[in-house]
mmCIF file of C-alpha atoms in Angstrom:
data_model
loop_
_atom_site.group_PDB
_atom_site.id
_atom_site.type_symbol
_atom_site.label_atom_id
_atom_site.label_comp_id
_atom_site.label_asym_id
_atom_site.label_seq_id
_atom_site.Cartn_x
_atom_site.Cartn_y
_atom_site.Cartn_z
ATOM 1 C CA MET A 1 -4.644 -14.459 -16.000
ATOM 2 C CA ARG A 2 -8.308 -15.905 -14.621
ATOM 3 C CA VAL A 3 -7.076 -16.910 -11.508
ATOM 4 C CA ALA A 4 -5.832 -13.385 -10.996
ATOM 5 C CA LEU A 5 -8.871 -11.595 -11.326
ATOM 6 C CA ALA A 6 -11.207 -14.027 -9.642
ATOM 7 C CA ILE A 7 -9.036 -13.678 -6.294
ATOM 8 C CA PHE A 8 -8.966 -9.812 -7.004
ATOM 9 C CA ARG A 9 -12.728 -10.256 -7.273
ATOM 10 C CA LYS A 10 -13.128 -12.501 -4.066
ATOM 11 C CA ASP A 11 -11.352 -10.242 -1.834
ATOM 12 C CA LEU A 12 -13.365 -7.261 -3.185
ATOM 13 C CA ALA A 13 -16.269 -8.884 -2.792
ATOM 14 C CA LEU A 14 -15.241 -10.334 0.700
ATOM 15 C CA GLU A 15 -14.416 -6.475 1.688
ATOM 16 C CA PHE A 16 -17.684 -5.173 0.255
ATOM 17 C CA ARG A 17 -19.816 -7.424 2.595
ATOM 18 C CA GLY A 18 -17.678 -6.786 6.058
ATOM 19 C CA GLY A 19 -15.567 -3.346 5.359
ATOM 20 C CA GLU A 20 -12.898 -4.181 7.486
ATOM 21 C CA VAL A 21 -9.439 -3.603 5.823
ATOM 22 C CA VAL A 22 -11.007 -0.265 3.811
ATOM 23 C CA VAL A 23 -12.450 1.052 6.577
ATOM 24 C CA THR A 24 -9.900 0.127 9.513
ATOM 25 C CA LEU A 25 -7.446 1.844 7.300
ATOM 26 C CA ALA A 26 -9.047 4.840 6.137
ATOM 27 C CA VAL A 27 -10.037 5.352 9.922
ATOM 28 C CA PHE A 28 -5.407 4.997 10.929
ATOM 29 C CA SER A 29 -4.724 7.129 8.591
ATOM 30 C CA PHE A 30 -7.467 9.724 9.196
ATOM 31 C CA LEU A 31 -5.934 9.910 12.742
ATOM 32 C CA ILE A 32 -2.371 10.750 11.535
ATOM 33 C CA LEU A 33 -3.040 13.452 9.472
ATOM 34 C CA THR A 34 -5.695 14.835 12.219
ATOM 35 C CA LEU A 35 -2.907 14.659 15.262
ATOM 36 C CA PHE A 36 -1.244 15.511 13.119
ATOM 37 C CA SER A 37 -2.007 18.742 11.816
ATOM 38 C CA PHE A 38 -2.891 20.201 15.275
ATOM 39 C CA THR A 39 0.182 19.704 16.627
ATOM 40 C CA ALA A 40 2.285 22.733 15.573
ATOM 41 C CA VAL A 41 1.734 26.221 16.090
ATOM 42 C CA PRO A 42 -0.907 28.318 15.010
ATOM 43 C CA GLY A 43 0.374 30.020 11.760
ATOM 44 C CA SER A 44 3.786 28.005 11.466
ATOM 45 C CA ARG A 45 4.687 26.191 7.689
ATOM 46 C CA ALA A 46 6.364 22.984 9.504
ATOM 47 C CA PRO A 47 2.599 21.116 8.714
ATOM 48 C CA ARG A 48 2.342 22.308 4.886
ATOM 49 C CA GLU A 49 5.794 21.577 4.420
ATOM 50 C CA MET A 50 5.423 17.952 6.266
ATOM 51 C CA ALA A 51 2.555 17.012 4.897
ATOM 52 C CA PRO A 52 3.302 14.903 2.181
ATOM 53 C CA GLY A 53 5.618 13.062 4.487
ATOM 54 C CA ILE A 54 3.231 12.731 7.101
ATOM 55 C CA PHE A 55 0.567 11.156 4.249
ATOM 56 C CA TRP A 56 3.011 8.772 2.759
ATOM 57 C CA ILE A 57 4.008 7.428 6.573
ATOM 58 C CA ALA A 58 -0.006 7.198 7.071
ATOM 59 C CA CYS A 59 -0.525 5.713 3.737
ATOM 60 C CA LEU A 60 2.905 2.933 4.579
ATOM 61 C CA PHE A 61 1.130 1.801 7.962
ATOM 62 C CA ALA A 62 -2.137 1.733 6.928
ATOM 63 C CA GLY A 63 -1.288 -0.634 4.281
ATOM 64 C CA ILE A 64 0.806 -2.496 6.363
ATOM 65 C CA LEU A 65 -2.265 -2.949 8.103
ATOM 66 C CA GLY A 66 -4.395 -3.927 5.376
ATOM 67 C CA LEU A 67 -1.572 -6.339 4.340
ATOM 68 C CA GLY A 68 -1.712 -8.385 7.830
ATOM 69 C CA ARG A 69 -5.516 -8.662 7.584
ATOM 70 C CA ASN A 70 -5.808 -9.289 3.942
ATOM 71 C CA PHE A 71 -2.999 -12.515 4.668
ATOM 72 C CA ASP A 72 -5.057 -13.166 8.080
ATOM 73 C CA ARG A 73 -8.089 -13.945 6.778
ATOM 74 C CA GLU A 74 -6.691 -16.342 3.930
ATOM 75 C CA ARG A 75 -5.138 -17.991 7.437
ATOM 76 C CA GLU A 76 -7.974 -18.669 9.554
ATOM 77 C CA ASN A 77 -9.361 -22.307 8.915
ATOM 78 C CA SER A 78 -6.393 -22.911 6.064
ATOM 79 C CA CYS A 79 -7.642 -21.189 3.251
ATOM 80 C CA PHE A 80 -4.639 -20.732 2.241
ATOM 81 C CA THR A 81 -3.136 -24.000 2.535
ATOM 82 C CA ALA A 82 -6.634 -24.346 -0.058
ATOM 83 C CA LEU A 83 -5.869 -22.049 -1.809
ATOM 84 C CA LEU A 84 -2.089 -23.214 -3.220
ATOM 85 C CA LEU A 85 -4.202 -26.372 -4.075
ATOM 86 C CA ALA A 86 -5.864 -25.243 -6.947
ATOM 87 C CA PRO A 87 -4.590 -26.045 -9.873
ATOM 88 C CA CYS A 88 -3.282 -23.139 -11.256
ATOM 89 C CA ASP A 89 -0.027 -21.463 -12.050
ATOM 90 C CA ARG A 90 1.007 -20.076 -8.068
ATOM 91 C CA VAL A 91 2.166 -16.801 -9.880
ATOM 92 C CA GLN A 92 -1.423 -15.783 -10.017
ATOM 93 C CA VAL A 93 -2.033 -15.924 -6.684
ATOM 94 C CA TYR A 94 0.693 -13.382 -5.441
ATOM 95 C CA LEU A 95 -0.613 -11.539 -8.692
ATOM 96 C CA GLY A 96 -4.243 -11.807 -7.522
ATOM 97 C CA LYS A 97 -3.061 -10.761 -3.720
ATOM 98 C CA CYS A 98 -1.428 -7.837 -5.535
ATOM 99 C CA PHE A 99 -4.249 -7.044 -6.885
ATOM 100 C CA SER A 100 -6.766 -6.941 -4.052
ATOM 101 C CA THR A 101 -4.395 -5.314 -1.565
ATOM 102 C CA LEU A 102 -3.414 -2.347 -4.983
ATOM 103 C CA ALA A 103 -7.536 -1.566 -4.784
ATOM 104 C CA PHE A 104 -7.876 -1.284 -0.865
ATOM 105 C CA MET A 105 -5.129 0.767 -0.851
ATOM 106 C CA VAL A 106 -6.412 3.173 -3.297
ATOM 107 C CA LEU A 107 -10.259 2.860 -2.290
ATOM 108 C CA PHE A 108 -8.601 4.381 1.062
ATOM 109 C CA GLN A 109 -6.090 7.334 -0.431
ATOM 110 C CA ALA A 110 -8.539 8.555 -2.980
ATOM 111 C CA ALA A 111 -10.698 9.034 0.817
ATOM 112 C CA LEU A 112 -7.985 10.736 2.398
ATOM 113 C CA TRP A 113 -7.169 12.677 -0.209
ATOM 114 C CA PRO A 114 -9.723 15.787 -0.204
ATOM 115 C CA LEU A 115 -8.651 15.470 3.720
ATOM 116 C CA PHE A 116 -5.075 15.788 2.891
ATOM 117 C CA GLY A 117 -5.985 19.547 1.258
ATOM 118 C CA VAL A 118 -8.410 20.678 3.929
ATOM 119 C CA LEU A 119 -6.335 19.657 7.062
ATOM 120 C CA TYR A 120 -2.939 21.236 5.002
ATOM 121 C CA GLY A 121 -3.734 24.128 3.158
ATOM 122 C CA TYR A 122 -3.386 22.020 0.076
ATOM 123 C CA SER A 123 -5.705 22.330 -3.151
ATOM 124 C CA PRO A 124 -7.513 18.732 -3.736
ATOM 125 C CA VAL A 125 -7.090 19.959 -7.472
ATOM 126 C CA ARG A 126 -4.421 21.486 -8.369
ATOM 127 C CA GLY A 127 -0.905 19.038 -8.970
ATOM 128 C CA ALA A 128 -3.801 15.601 -8.629
ATOM 129 C CA VAL A 129 -2.527 14.159 -12.006
ATOM 130 C CA THR A 130 0.527 14.435 -11.144
ATOM 131 C CA ALA A 131 0.232 12.953 -7.162
ATOM 132 C CA TRP A 132 -1.879 10.601 -8.368
ATOM 133 C CA MET A 133 0.399 8.960 -10.463
ATOM 134 C CA GLY A 134 2.711 8.838 -8.177
ATOM 135 C CA ILE A 135 0.353 7.666 -5.440
ATOM 136 C CA LEU A 136 -0.419 4.495 -7.575
ATOM 137 C CA LEU A 137 3.431 3.825 -8.996
ATOM 138 C CA GLY A 138 4.458 4.080 -4.922
ATOM 139 C CA ASP A 139 1.551 1.842 -4.189
ATOM 140 C CA ILE A 140 2.802 -0.764 -7.149
ATOM 141 C CA GLY A 141 5.861 -0.823 -5.672
ATOM 142 C CA PHE A 142 4.788 -1.304 -1.726
ATOM 143 C CA VAL A 143 1.953 -4.482 -2.551
ATOM 144 C CA ALA A 144 4.167 -6.240 -4.727
ATOM 145 C CA LEU A 145 6.722 -6.364 -1.509
ATOM 146 C CA GLY A 146 4.683 -6.255 0.810
ATOM 147 C CA VAL A 147 2.716 -9.461 -0.504
ATOM 148 C CA ILE A 148 5.879 -11.773 -1.583
ATOM 149 C CA LEU A 149 6.232 -10.926 3.030
ATOM 150 C CA SER A 150 3.383 -11.391 3.462
ATOM 151 C CA ALA A 151 3.642 -14.944 1.786
ATOM 152 C CA VAL A 152 7.005 -15.617 3.915
ATOM 153 C CA THR A 153 5.436 -14.655 7.446
ATOM 154 C CA ILE A 154 2.108 -15.922 6.842
ATOM 155 C CA HIS A 155 3.189 -19.248 9.524
ATOM 156 C CA VAL A 156 5.726 -16.706 11.219
ATOM 157 C CA ARG A 157 4.676 -16.458 15.715
ATOM 158 C CA GLY A 158 4.736 -12.696 15.970
ATOM 159 C CA ARG A 159 4.493 -11.630 12.574
ATOM 160 C CA GLU A 160 2.679 -8.892 13.139
ATOM 161 C CA ILE A 161 6.131 -6.774 14.746
ATOM 162 C CA ILE A 162 7.927 -9.001 11.967
ATOM 163 C CA LEU A 163 6.522 -8.133 8.496
ATOM 164 C CA PRO A 164 6.843 -3.871 9.684
ATOM 165 C CA LEU A 165 10.766 -4.668 10.574
ATOM 166 C CA LEU A 166 11.126 -6.360 7.142
ATOM 167 C CA LEU A 167 9.173 -4.294 5.015
ATOM 168 C CA LEU A 168 9.312 -0.677 5.976
ATOM 169 C CA PRO A 169 13.166 -0.362 5.601
ATOM 170 C CA LEU A 170 12.993 -2.150 2.455
ATOM 171 C CA CYS A 171 10.334 0.415 0.954
ATOM 172 C CA LEU A 172 12.035 3.342 1.727
ATOM 173 C CA PRO A 173 12.210 4.689 -1.833
ATOM 174 C CA VAL A 174 8.703 4.255 -2.226
ATOM 175 C CA LEU A 175 8.892 6.893 0.600
ATOM 176 C CA VAL A 176 11.653 9.041 -0.592
ATOM 177 C CA GLY A 177 10.006 8.701 -4.080
ATOM 178 C CA GLY A 178 6.369 9.571 -3.238
ATOM 179 C CA VAL A 179 7.072 12.577 -1.419
ATOM 180 C CA ARG A 180 8.910 13.991 -3.181
ATOM 181 C CA ILE A 181 6.887 13.801 -6.051
ATOM 182 C CA ILE A 182 3.760 14.820 -3.707
ATOM 183 C CA SER A 183 5.443 18.255 -3.064
ATOM 184 C CA LEU A 184 6.314 19.139 -6.149
ATOM 185 C CA ALA A 185 3.009 18.666 -7.642
ATOM 186 C CA VAL A 186 1.057 20.304 -5.021
ATOM 187 C CA GLU A 187 3.578 23.319 -5.206
ATOM 188 C CA GLY A 188 2.845 22.895 -8.987
ATOM 189 C CA ALA A 189 6.452 22.650 -9.965
ATOM 190 C CA PRO A 190 6.582 21.620 -13.582
ATOM 191 C CA PHE A 191 5.659 17.903 -14.873
ATOM 192 C CA GLY A 192 9.656 17.485 -16.103
ATOM 193 C CA GLY A 193 11.096 17.379 -12.785
ATOM 194 C CA ALA A 194 8.418 14.521 -11.386
ATOM 195 C CA ALA A 195 9.446 12.363 -13.832
ATOM 196 C CA LEU A 196 12.580 11.572 -12.856
ATOM 197 C CA TRP A 197 11.131 10.586 -9.452
ATOM 198 C CA MET A 198 8.451 8.566 -11.294
ATOM 199 C CA GLY A 199 10.956 6.831 -13.704
ATOM 200 C CA ARG A 200 12.552 5.601 -10.312
ATOM 201 C CA LEU A 201 9.324 4.242 -8.740
ATOM 202 C CA ALA A 202 8.679 2.373 -11.965
ATOM 203 C CA ALA A 203 11.850 0.650 -11.806
ATOM 204 C CA PHE A 204 11.923 -0.096 -8.402
ATOM 205 C CA ASP A 205 7.727 -1.670 -9.384
ATOM 206 C CA VAL A 206 9.072 -3.728 -12.053
ATOM 207 C CA ILE A 207 11.601 -4.747 -10.169
ATOM 208 C CA PHE A 208 10.041 -6.516 -7.313
ATOM 209 C CA LEU A 209 6.668 -7.427 -9.276
ATOM 210 C CA VAL A 210 9.716 -9.289 -11.393
ATOM 211 C CA LEU A 211 11.335 -10.976 -7.860
ATOM 212 C CA GLY A 212 7.844 -11.730 -6.002
ATOM 213 C CA SER A 213 6.198 -13.657 -9.231
ATOM 214 C CA LEU A 214 9.384 -15.964 -8.723
ATOM 215 C CA LEU A 215 9.856 -16.011 -5.430
ATOM 216 C CA PHE A 216 6.574 -16.342 -4.270
ATOM 217 C CA PRO A 217 6.116 -20.199 -5.474
ATOM 218 C CA LEU A 218 9.288 -21.195 -3.559
ATOM 219 C CA VAL A 219 7.924 -19.062 -0.425
ATOM 220 C CA VAL A 220 4.653 -20.812 -0.382
ATOM 221 C CA GLU A 221 6.383 -24.651 -0.759
ATOM 222 C CA GLU A 222 5.701 -26.602 1.800
#
């Protein structure tokens, strides 16, 4: 775990120095939320009803951009190869990249949440605990799956196209569960209604964290 935390701190230090990933994700997500909020007829409930789905679509596409940029930095000057040559368990490299990507996603989602409430007429406080539990569970599953697929495609030509094609269909449970939890939370439904979806997201997280830890050393093997 010491190596995983060192990689996490290294990625955060690079990000705080340049701010490329979080700023890119925040701007991209801001544009999606804003554009969709202005496409409906004034007074229509359609944007409000679709808002949880729009929020998660913005997060998933922005997360893919973040994964790509996070691994592109490692690919420059063969830094990823040097990282794999370090005398440590490669599972810790996988966990370190998961931690840093998760931190980037949570940072830009925290910046996005108040805007989501303002644009779509929801209180950013009402149901926030339930909604954020769902967001965090969804993020963990997305990151666990995204990091392993990013490692698979890191040296593939056209990875900018291949990564979303592989990742988005497999992330469908995250999208469905995340949307349902936010919908229930912002509408003030009892916590028990969201517990079922949280349990499904937690199972998804455990499955792909275990699979990712087992497969990562194999997919980065030269």
